[in-house]
Structure formats: C-alpha cells, structure tokens
Short mmCIF file of C-alpha atoms in Angstrom, two decimals:
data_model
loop_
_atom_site.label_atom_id
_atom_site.label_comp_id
_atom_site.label_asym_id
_atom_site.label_seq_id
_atom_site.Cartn_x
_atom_site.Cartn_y
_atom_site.Cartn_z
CA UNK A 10 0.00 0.00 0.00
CA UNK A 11 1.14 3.52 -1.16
CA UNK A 12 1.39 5.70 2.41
CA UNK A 13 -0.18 8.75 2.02
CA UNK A 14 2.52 10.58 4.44
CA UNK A 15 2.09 12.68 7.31
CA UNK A 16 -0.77 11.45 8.80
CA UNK A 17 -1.27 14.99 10.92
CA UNK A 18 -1.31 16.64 7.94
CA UNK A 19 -4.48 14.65 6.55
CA UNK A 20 -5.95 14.44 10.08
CA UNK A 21 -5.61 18.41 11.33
CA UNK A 22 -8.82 20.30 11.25
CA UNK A 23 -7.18 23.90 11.96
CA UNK A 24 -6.69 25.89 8.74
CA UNK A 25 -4.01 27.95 8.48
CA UNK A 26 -3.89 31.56 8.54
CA UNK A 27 -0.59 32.48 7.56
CA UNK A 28 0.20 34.23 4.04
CA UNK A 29 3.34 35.42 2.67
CA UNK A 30 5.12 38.44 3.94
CA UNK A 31 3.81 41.27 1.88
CA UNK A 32 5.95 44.51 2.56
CA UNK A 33 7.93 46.21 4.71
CA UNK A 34 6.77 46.23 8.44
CA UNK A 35 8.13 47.42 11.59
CA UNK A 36 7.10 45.52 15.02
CA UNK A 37 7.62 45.25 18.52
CA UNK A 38 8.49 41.45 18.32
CA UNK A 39 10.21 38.89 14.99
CA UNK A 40 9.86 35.66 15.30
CA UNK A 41 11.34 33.38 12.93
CA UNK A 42 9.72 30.05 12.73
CA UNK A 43 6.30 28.88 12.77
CA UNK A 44 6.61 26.11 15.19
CA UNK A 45 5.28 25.45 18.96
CA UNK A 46 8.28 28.27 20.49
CA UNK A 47 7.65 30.93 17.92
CA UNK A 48 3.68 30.57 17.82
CA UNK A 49 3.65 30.22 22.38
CA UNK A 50 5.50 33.43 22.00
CA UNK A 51 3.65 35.13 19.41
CA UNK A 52 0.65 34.37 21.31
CA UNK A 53 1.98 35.91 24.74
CA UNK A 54 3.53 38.56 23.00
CA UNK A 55 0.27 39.64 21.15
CA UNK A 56 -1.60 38.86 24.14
CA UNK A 57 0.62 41.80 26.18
CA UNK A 58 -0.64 44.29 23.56
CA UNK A 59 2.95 44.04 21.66
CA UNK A 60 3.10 44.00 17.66
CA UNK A 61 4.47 40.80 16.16
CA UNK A 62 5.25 39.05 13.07
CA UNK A 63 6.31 35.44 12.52
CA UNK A 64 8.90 35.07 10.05
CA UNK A 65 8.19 30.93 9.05
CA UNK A 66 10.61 29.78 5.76
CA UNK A 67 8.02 26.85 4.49
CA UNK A 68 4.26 26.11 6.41
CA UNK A 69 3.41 26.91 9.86
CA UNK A 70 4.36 23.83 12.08
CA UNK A 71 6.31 22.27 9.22
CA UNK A 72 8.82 21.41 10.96
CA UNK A 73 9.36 19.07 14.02
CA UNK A 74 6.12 20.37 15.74
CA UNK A 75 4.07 19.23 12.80
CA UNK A 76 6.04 15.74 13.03
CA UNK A 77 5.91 15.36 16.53
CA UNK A 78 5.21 12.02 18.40
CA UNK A 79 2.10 13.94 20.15
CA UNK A 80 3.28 13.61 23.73
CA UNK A 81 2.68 16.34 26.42
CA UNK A 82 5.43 15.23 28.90
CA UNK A 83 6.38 17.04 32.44
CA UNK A 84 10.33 17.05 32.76
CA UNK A 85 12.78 16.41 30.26
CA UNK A 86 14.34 13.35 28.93
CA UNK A 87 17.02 13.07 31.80
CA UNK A 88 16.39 12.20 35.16
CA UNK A 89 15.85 15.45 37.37
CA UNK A 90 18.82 14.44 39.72
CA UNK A 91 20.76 14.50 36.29
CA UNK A 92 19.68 17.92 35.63
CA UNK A 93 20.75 19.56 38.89
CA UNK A 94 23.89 17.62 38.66
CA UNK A 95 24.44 19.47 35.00
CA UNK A 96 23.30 22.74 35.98
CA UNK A 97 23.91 23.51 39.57
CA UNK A 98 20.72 22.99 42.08
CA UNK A 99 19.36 26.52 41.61
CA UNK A 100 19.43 26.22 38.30
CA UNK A 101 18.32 22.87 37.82
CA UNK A 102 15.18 22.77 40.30
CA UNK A 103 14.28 26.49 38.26
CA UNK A 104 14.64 24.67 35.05
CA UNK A 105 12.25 21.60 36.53
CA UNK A 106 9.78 23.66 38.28
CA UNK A 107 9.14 25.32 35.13
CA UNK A 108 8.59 21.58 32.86
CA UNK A 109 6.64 20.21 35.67
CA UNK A 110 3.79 23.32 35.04
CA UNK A 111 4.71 22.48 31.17
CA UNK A 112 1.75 20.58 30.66
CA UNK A 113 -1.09 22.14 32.58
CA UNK A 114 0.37 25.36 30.65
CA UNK A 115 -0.51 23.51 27.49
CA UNK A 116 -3.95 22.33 28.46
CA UNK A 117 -4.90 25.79 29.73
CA UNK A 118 -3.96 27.33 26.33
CA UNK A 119 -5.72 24.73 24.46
CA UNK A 120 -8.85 25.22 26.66
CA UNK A 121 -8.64 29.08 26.70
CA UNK A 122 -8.13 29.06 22.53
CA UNK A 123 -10.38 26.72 22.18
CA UNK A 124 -7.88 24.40 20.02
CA UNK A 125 -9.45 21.17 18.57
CA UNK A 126 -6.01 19.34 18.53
CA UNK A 127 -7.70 16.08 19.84
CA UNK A 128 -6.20 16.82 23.43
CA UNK A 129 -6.07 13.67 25.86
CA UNK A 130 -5.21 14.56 29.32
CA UNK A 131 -5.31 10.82 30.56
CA UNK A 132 -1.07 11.19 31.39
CA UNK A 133 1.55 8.66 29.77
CA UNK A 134 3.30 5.45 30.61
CA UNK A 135 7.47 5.15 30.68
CA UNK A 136 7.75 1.30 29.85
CA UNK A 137 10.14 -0.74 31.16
CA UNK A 138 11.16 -2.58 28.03
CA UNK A 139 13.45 -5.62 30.49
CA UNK A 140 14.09 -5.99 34.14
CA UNK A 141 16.48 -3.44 33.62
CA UNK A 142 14.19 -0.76 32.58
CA UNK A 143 12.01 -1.48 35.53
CA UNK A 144 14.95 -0.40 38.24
CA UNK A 145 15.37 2.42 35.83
CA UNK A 146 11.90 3.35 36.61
CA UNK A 147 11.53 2.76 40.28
CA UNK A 148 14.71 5.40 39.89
CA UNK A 149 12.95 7.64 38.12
CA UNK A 150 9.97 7.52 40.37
CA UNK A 151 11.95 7.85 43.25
CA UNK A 152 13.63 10.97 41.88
CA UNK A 153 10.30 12.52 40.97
CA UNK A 154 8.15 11.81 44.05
CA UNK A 155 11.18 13.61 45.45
CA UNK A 156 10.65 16.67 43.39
CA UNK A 157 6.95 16.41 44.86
CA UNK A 158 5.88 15.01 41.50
CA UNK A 159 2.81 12.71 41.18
CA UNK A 160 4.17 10.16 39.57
CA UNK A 161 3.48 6.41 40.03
CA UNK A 162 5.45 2.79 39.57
CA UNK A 163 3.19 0.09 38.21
CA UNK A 164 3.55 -3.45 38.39
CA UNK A 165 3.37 -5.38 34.76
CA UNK A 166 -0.12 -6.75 35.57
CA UNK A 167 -1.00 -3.06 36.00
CA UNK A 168 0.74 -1.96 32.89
CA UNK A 169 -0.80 -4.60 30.86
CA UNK A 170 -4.30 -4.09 31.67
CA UNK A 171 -3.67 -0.32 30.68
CA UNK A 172 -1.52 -0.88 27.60
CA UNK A 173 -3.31 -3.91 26.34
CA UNK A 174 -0.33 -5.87 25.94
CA UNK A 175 1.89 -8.41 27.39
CA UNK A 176 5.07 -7.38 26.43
CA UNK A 177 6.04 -5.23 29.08
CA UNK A 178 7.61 -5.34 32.77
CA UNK A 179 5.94 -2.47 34.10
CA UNK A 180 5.58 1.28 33.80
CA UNK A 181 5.86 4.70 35.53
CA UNK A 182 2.41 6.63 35.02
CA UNK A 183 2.72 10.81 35.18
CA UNK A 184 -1.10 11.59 35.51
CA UNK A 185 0.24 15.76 34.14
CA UNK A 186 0.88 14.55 30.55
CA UNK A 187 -1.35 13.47 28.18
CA UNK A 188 -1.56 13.60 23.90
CA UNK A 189 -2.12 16.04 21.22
CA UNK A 190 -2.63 16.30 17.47
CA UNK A 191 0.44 18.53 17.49
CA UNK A 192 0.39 20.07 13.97
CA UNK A 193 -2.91 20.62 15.31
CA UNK A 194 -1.67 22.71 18.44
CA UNK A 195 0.77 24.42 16.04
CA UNK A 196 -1.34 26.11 13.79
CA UNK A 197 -3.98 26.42 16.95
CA UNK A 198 -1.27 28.45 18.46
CA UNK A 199 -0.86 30.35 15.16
CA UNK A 200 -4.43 31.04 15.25
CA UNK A 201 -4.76 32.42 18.62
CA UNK A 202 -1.81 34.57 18.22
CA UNK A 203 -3.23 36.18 15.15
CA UNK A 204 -6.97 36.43 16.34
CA UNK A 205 -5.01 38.51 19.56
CA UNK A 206 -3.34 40.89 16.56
CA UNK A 207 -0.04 38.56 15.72
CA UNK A 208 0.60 38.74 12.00
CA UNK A 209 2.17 35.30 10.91
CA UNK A 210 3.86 34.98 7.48
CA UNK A 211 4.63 31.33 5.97
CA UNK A 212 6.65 30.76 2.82
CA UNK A 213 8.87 33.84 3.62
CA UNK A 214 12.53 32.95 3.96
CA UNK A 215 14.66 34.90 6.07
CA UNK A 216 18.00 35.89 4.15
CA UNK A 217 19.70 38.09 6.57
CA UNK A 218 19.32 39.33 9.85
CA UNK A 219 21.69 42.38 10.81
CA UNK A 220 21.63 44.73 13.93
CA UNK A 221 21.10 48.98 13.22
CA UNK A 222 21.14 50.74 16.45
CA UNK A 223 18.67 49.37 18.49
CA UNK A 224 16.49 47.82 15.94
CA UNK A 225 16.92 44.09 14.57
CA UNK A 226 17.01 43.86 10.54
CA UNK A 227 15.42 41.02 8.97
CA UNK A 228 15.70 40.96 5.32
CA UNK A 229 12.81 37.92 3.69
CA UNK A 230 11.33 37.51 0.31
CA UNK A 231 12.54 41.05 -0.80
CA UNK A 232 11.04 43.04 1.97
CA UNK A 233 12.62 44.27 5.23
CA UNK A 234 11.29 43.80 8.45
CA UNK A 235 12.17 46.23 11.75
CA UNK A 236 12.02 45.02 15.19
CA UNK A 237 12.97 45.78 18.44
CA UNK A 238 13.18 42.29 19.83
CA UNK A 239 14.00 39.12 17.83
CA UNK A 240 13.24 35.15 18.53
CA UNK A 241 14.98 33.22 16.44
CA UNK A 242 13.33 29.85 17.32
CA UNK A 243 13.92 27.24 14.15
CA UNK A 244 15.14 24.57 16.55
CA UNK A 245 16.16 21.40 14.33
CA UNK A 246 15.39 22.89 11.16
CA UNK A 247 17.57 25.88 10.95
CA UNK A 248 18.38 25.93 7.37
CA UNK A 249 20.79 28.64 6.99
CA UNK A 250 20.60 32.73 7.37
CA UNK A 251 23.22 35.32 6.78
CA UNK A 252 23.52 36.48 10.59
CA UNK A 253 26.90 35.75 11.86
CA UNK A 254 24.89 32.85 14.23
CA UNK A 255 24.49 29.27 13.77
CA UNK A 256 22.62 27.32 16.57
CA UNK A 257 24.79 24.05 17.28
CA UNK A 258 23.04 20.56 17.88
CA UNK A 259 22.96 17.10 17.13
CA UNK A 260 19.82 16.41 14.77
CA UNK A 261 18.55 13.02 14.96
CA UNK A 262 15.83 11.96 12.81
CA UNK A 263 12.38 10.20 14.55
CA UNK A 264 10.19 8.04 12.25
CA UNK A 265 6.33 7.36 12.98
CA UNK A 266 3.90 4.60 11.15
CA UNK A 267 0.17 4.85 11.29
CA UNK A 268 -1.74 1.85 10.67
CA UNK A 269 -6.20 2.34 9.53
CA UNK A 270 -7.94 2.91 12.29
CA UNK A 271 -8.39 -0.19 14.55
CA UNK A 272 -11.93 -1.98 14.63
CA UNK A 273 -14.19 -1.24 17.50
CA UNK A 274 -13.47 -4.88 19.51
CA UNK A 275 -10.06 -3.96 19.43
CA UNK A 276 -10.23 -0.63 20.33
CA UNK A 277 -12.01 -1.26 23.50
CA UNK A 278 -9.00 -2.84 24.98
CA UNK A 279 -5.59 -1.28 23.45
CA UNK A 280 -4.88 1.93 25.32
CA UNK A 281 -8.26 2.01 26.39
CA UNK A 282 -7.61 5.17 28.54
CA UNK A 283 -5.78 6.71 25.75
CA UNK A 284 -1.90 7.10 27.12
CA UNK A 285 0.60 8.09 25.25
CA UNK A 286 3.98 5.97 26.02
CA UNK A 287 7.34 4.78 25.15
CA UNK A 288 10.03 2.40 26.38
CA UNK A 289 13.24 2.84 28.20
CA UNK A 290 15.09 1.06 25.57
CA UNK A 291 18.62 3.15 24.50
CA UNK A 292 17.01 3.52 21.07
CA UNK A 293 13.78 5.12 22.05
CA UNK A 294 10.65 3.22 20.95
CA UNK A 295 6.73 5.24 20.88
CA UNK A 296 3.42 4.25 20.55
CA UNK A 297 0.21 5.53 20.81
CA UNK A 298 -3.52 5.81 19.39
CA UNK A 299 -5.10 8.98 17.76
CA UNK A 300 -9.06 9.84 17.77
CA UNK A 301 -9.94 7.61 15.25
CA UNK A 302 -8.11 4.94 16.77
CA UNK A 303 -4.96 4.41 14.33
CA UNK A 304 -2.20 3.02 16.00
CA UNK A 305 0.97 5.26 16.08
CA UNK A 306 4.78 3.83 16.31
CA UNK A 307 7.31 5.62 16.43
CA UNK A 308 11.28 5.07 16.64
CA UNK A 309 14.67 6.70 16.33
CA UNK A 310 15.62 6.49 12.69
CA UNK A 311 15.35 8.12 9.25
CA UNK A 312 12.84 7.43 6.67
CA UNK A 313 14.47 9.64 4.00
CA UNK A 314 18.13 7.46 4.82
CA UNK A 315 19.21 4.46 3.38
CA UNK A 316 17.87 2.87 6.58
CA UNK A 317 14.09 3.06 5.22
CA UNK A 318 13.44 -0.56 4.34
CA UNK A 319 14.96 -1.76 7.51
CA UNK A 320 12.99 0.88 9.91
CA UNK A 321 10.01 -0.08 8.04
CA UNK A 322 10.28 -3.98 8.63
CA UNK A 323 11.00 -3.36 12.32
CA UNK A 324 7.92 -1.38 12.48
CA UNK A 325 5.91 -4.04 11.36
CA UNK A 326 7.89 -6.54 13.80
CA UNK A 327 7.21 -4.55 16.93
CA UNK A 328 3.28 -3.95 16.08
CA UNK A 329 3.29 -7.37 15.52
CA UNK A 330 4.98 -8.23 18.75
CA UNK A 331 3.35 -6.34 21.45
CA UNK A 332 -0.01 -6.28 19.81
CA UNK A 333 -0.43 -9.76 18.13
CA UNK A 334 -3.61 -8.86 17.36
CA UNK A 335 -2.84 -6.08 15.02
CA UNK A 336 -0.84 -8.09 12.60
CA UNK A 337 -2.56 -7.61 9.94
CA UNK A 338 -3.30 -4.12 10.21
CA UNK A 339 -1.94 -2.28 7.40
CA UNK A 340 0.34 0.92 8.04
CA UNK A 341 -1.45 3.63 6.21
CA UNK A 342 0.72 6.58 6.85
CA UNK A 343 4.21 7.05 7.64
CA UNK A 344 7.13 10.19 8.11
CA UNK A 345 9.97 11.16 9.97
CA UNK A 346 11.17 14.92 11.54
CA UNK A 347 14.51 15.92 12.68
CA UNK A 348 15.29 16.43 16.62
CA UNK A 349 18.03 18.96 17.82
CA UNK A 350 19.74 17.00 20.62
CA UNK A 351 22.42 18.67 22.86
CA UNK A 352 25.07 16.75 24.22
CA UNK A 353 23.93 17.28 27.43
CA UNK A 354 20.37 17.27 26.71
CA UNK A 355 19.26 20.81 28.34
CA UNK A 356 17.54 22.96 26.39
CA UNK A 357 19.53 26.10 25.49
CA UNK A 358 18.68 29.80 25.27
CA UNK A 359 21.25 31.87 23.24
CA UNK A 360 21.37 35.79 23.66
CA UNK A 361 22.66 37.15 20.02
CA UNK A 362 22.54 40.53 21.19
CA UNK A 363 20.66 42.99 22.53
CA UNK A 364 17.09 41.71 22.67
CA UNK A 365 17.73 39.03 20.86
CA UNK A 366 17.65 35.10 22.12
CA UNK A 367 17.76 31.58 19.59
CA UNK A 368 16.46 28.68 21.68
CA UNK A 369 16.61 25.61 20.65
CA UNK A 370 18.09 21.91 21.49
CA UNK A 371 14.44 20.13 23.53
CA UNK A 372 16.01 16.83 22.78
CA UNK A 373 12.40 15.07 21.91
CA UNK A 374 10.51 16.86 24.52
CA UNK A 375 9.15 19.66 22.24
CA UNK A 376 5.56 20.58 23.32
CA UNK A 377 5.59 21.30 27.00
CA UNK A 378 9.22 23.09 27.00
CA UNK A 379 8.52 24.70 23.35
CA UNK A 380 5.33 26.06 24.80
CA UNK A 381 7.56 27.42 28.06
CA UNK A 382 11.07 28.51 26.61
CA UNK A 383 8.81 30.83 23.67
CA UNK A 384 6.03 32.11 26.30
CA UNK A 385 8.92 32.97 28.69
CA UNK A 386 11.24 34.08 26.23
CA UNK A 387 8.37 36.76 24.66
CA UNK A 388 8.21 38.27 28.40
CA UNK A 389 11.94 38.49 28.91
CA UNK A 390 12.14 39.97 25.39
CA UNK A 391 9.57 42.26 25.90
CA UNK A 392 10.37 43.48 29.62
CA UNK A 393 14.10 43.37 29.73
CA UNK A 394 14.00 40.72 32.36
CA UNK A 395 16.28 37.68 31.97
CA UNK A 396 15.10 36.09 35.06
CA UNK A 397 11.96 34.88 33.65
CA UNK A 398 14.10 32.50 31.35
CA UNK A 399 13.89 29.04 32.14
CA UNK A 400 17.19 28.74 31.62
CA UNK A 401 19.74 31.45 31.87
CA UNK A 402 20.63 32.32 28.42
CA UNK A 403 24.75 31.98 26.93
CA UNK A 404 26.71 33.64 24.71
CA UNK A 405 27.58 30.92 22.81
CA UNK A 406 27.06 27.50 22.37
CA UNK A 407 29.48 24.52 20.92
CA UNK A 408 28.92 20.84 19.78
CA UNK A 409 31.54 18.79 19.57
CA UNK A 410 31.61 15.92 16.64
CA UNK A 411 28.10 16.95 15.41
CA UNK A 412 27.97 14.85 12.37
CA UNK A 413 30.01 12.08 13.75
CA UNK A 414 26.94 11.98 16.21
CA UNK A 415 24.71 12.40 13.95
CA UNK A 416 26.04 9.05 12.21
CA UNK A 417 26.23 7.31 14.86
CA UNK A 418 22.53 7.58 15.80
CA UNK A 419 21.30 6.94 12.70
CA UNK A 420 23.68 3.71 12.51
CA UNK A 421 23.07 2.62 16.10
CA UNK A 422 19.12 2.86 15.16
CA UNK A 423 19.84 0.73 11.66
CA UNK A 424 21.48 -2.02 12.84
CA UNK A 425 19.32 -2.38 16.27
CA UNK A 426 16.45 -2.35 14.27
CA UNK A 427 18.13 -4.88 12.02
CA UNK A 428 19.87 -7.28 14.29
CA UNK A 429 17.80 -7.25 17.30
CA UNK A 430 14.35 -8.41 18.22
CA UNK A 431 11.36 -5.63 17.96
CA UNK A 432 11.08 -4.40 21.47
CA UNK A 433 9.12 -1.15 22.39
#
C-alpha cells in the first residue's frame, strides 16, 4: 500500500492563517519560525498588547512540531537528579519547576483558545522494556516523588491491563501529561496569536538578519522587516541565514507509522484510557492511538536514509509483537522529523545581542518546553528581564563531533532495528 505521508497533515482540522510576507513592516516582536516556540510566543507577546510578526521559511508547524510524536510530557528526557547535577541545584530545580507546570500550561492554552487538537489529558506510561528498565523506573519515580511530582510505579499486571499488551515489565504513570494532534496545536497556536493581533507569514525565507542601532534587521522575500526584539526559534530545522549565528546541535531523525484505524473490539482494549507511552530502551521506541483509533509507532531512525526498508520492517515486527492482534493491520501513513539533541540534553537559550535570544536543542521533549522557553522568552524579550528565562541564556554555544553523532545515531538505530528483536 502507497502511504499517504504525514498522517497529521491529513488528520488536522485547523486551517491555516498564515500568508506570505507582503511589505515592509516594523514591530515590537520577529519571530522566525512557525513552530510550537515561535507561535507560544507570538501568542503571549500579542496577548501583552505588543506588535508581532512570525517570520516561518516553508508552512506553519512544518517542521518538528508538525512531526511530533504527540506527547505532552512534564520534565525532560534526563532524570531530574541528572539535571541539577548538569546545571547547579538553583538552576536545575528552576529549570524543573518550570517543565513540571509544562503541561497544565498547554492544556490551559488549548482550553482558553479553544484548540481542537484532539487533546487527551489521561497522562503517559514510561515502559520498562526488560528488568532493567524497571529499576530504571523505580529510579525515576523515586527521583520525581522527590521533586513532589505525582508520579506512580506500576507493576506489569497493571501496565498490561492499561496498555493492552503483554510485552512489558511495568511502567511509571505521570497523571500531568497526556496527547495532542500537534500540527494541530501548532497552527492552533498560530491562530490564537493572530486572532489577539499577531501577524504570521509562511513561505517567507529569512535571508539576513543584521543589527542597526537598536532595531533588529530582517531581510525575507525582498522586503525588510524592523524590530525591536527578535526570537529566532527554528530549533532542528535551521536551514541557513546570513547572521553571523548558527545554533549548534545534534539532529537526529524520529520516524512514525500509522496503521487504519483499529476496529471497535479492538479498540475497547488497546490503550483504552488513551496514554501516550514509550520504552526505556537506548534507542527510544513510541506508541500511541489517535481519535480515530490508528495506532501510532514511532522510533529513532530516518525514513528519508538508506535505513528506510529496515525501519520499516522493524515497524511491522514490533506492532506485531506487542499487539499480536494487530498483525494484519496495514500501516497507512508514515514520516519522519529531525530532533536537535544537545550533548547534554538541556535545552539552550542563546542571547545574540541585545534583545535578541535563539532557543533551541528540547532533545524530543518539544511541546511542554517549546510552549515554556517561547512564552517565557516573549516576556523576557519584551520586559528586559532575563530572570523569567527558564534557563539562563549563553553567549555561545558549541557541539563537539556533530555529524560524527549524527552518524552514529542513525547507525546505532539501523542495525538495532536490524539485528535485534522488535522491542518497544
């Protein structure tokens, strides 16, 4: 069966309301990029009564937030105790205060925009993939319920009668997170920011950004626009602008598969409350179920690589594994999106100047922090107050080996996929 690709892009019911820049403007706030930072901040930016304009090269939330898993997680990847122990305990319990509110933030806007981005606040399950994986979860939970997080260890009967499945040896439930249509949420967030007086501009590519006394130039599709603050916030698909700036990550591809929706018998008892999990396995495994009740897998690996035929086969292997009964369910839709990992996998925030911040580098977490790092960095922007950050921003940033990482993933994720069995 032909797939007929993104499967958000068939299933989204927001319309977009983005055209291309027109003329010359001059605004309060430019952000470039159309994706969940840029549209959070646009929206609390245009909210405070500021001007804006969102600078987006291709289609709003074509990027990773239109490619997105779907999954509204609290925290970040890393353990919190590994946070503080990169970033200093101030730093790091300020960094997971703010991610721990990440997802009632994004429920609130959805709710208060009235977004129909299929939003499932049932929470998620971490699966323990081996024995191993459940001690790294009764870690995790340990570390959490110690950060006053509500977080909960369940046994593999537990997990199975949630998930459905067998294959598992347990799971830590976070009752905050839940699932989204997330190109869904994207252009939501578009939509809300330019119903509050945002002006958003796809298929206008920034050329060159320059600074002129205390205005930011941005030069795009011919016309020039002046701002007083600037967001540059293309995460993983930075694709090149005459600035003097070049945000530095590791960008590691993520592959979904979306089978036909599941029949009605089956439905009843896969995911029946609707969580949205993956595995602790050391290359990442997804899955969950959208409204109409297609089931979603997702893995670390490129679709556009070499690696296609072999990502696709293990696909079918892991359905087929944890959810025998789904064999024969055809995968109707499949792509991949691009992730900006940092080597330490904290989110930075870059100041390029005066009034002027890239952020970038959510290592797979992009919704809740997205959502925080733009809202927060449209309020530092706007009222000259660095201590709102999540983060405190840098003056630069460095990656060592990028594309020797970036190889590696990719070939870890090929030959795992190839050699060993399909485990989620």
């Amino acid at each position: 069966m032909k797939s007929k690709g993104n499967l958000w892009r068939v299933s989204t019911t927001v319309s977009q309301v983005a055209q291309p820049l027109p003329e010359d403007k001059s605004v309060d706030l430019v952000v470039i990029g159309g994706g969940f930072t840029g549209n959070s901040a646009a929206l609390e930016a245009a909210r405070r009564g500021a001007s804006v304009a969102v600078l987006e090269a291709r289609t709003v939330g074509h990027g990773g937030s239109g490619r997105n898993v779907g999954l509204v997680n609290a925290g970040l990847w890393i353990p919190p105790q590994e946070v503080i122990g990169i970033m200093g305990n101030a730093a790091g319990h300020k960094l997971m205060a703010a991610l721990a509110e990440g997802p009632s933030r994004v429920w609130r806007i959805i709710e208060d925009a009235g977004i129909d981005c299929e939003a499932t606040r049932n929470g998620t399950l971490h699966l323990a993939h081996s024995a191993a994986g459940v001690r790294n979860l009764q870690e995790r939970h340990r570390q959490g319920a110690a950060m006053g997080w509500p977080v909960e260890c369940l046994d593999a009967k537990e997990t199975a009668r949630r998930t459905g499945s067998l294959a598992f040896y347990g799971s830590l439930f976070d009752p905050r997170a839940g699932t989204i249509q997330p190109l869904s949420y994207a252009r939501g967030l578009a939509a809300a920011a330019h119903e509050a007086g945002a002006r958003l501009h796809d298929q206008t590519k920034v050329t060159r950004i320059r600074q002129l006394g205390d205005k930011w130039i941005i030069e795009a599709n011919g016309f020039t626009v002046r701002a007083r603050a600037l967001l540059l916030a293309t995460n993983a698909y930075f694709d090149g602008i005459e600035m003097g700036f070049r945000p530095e990550f590791v960008a590691v591809s993520y592959f979904q598969f979306a089978t036909a929706p599941m029949p009605a018998r089956l439905r009843e008892s896969i995911l029946p409350g609707g969580e949205g999990c993956w595995d602790t396995a050391v290359v990442m495994s997804s899955f969950r179920i959208d409204e109409a009740g297609r089931m979603i897998v997702g893995a670390v690996g490129d679709l556009d690589g070499p690696g296609r035929p072999i990502h696709a086969a293990w696909a079918r292997r892991a359905l087929s594994r944890v959810y025998p009964q789904l064999a024969d369910l055809p995968f109707e839709h499949d792509w991949c999106g691009r992730i900006a990992m940092t080597a330490d996998h904290i989110p930075k925030i870059v100041a390029l100047g005066p009034n002027a911040y890239a952020s970038f580098g959510y290592s797979g977490r992009g919704i809740s922090p997205g959502t925080v790092f733009g809202t927060q960095a449209a309020i530092a922007l706007l009222e000259a107050d660095e201590s709102v950050l999540p983060v405190a921003p840098v003056r630069t940033h460095r990656e060592r080996l990028v594309r020797a990482k970036e190889v590696y993933y990719e070939s870890g994720a090929v030959l795992t996929h190839a050699l060993r069995p399909a485990l989620f």
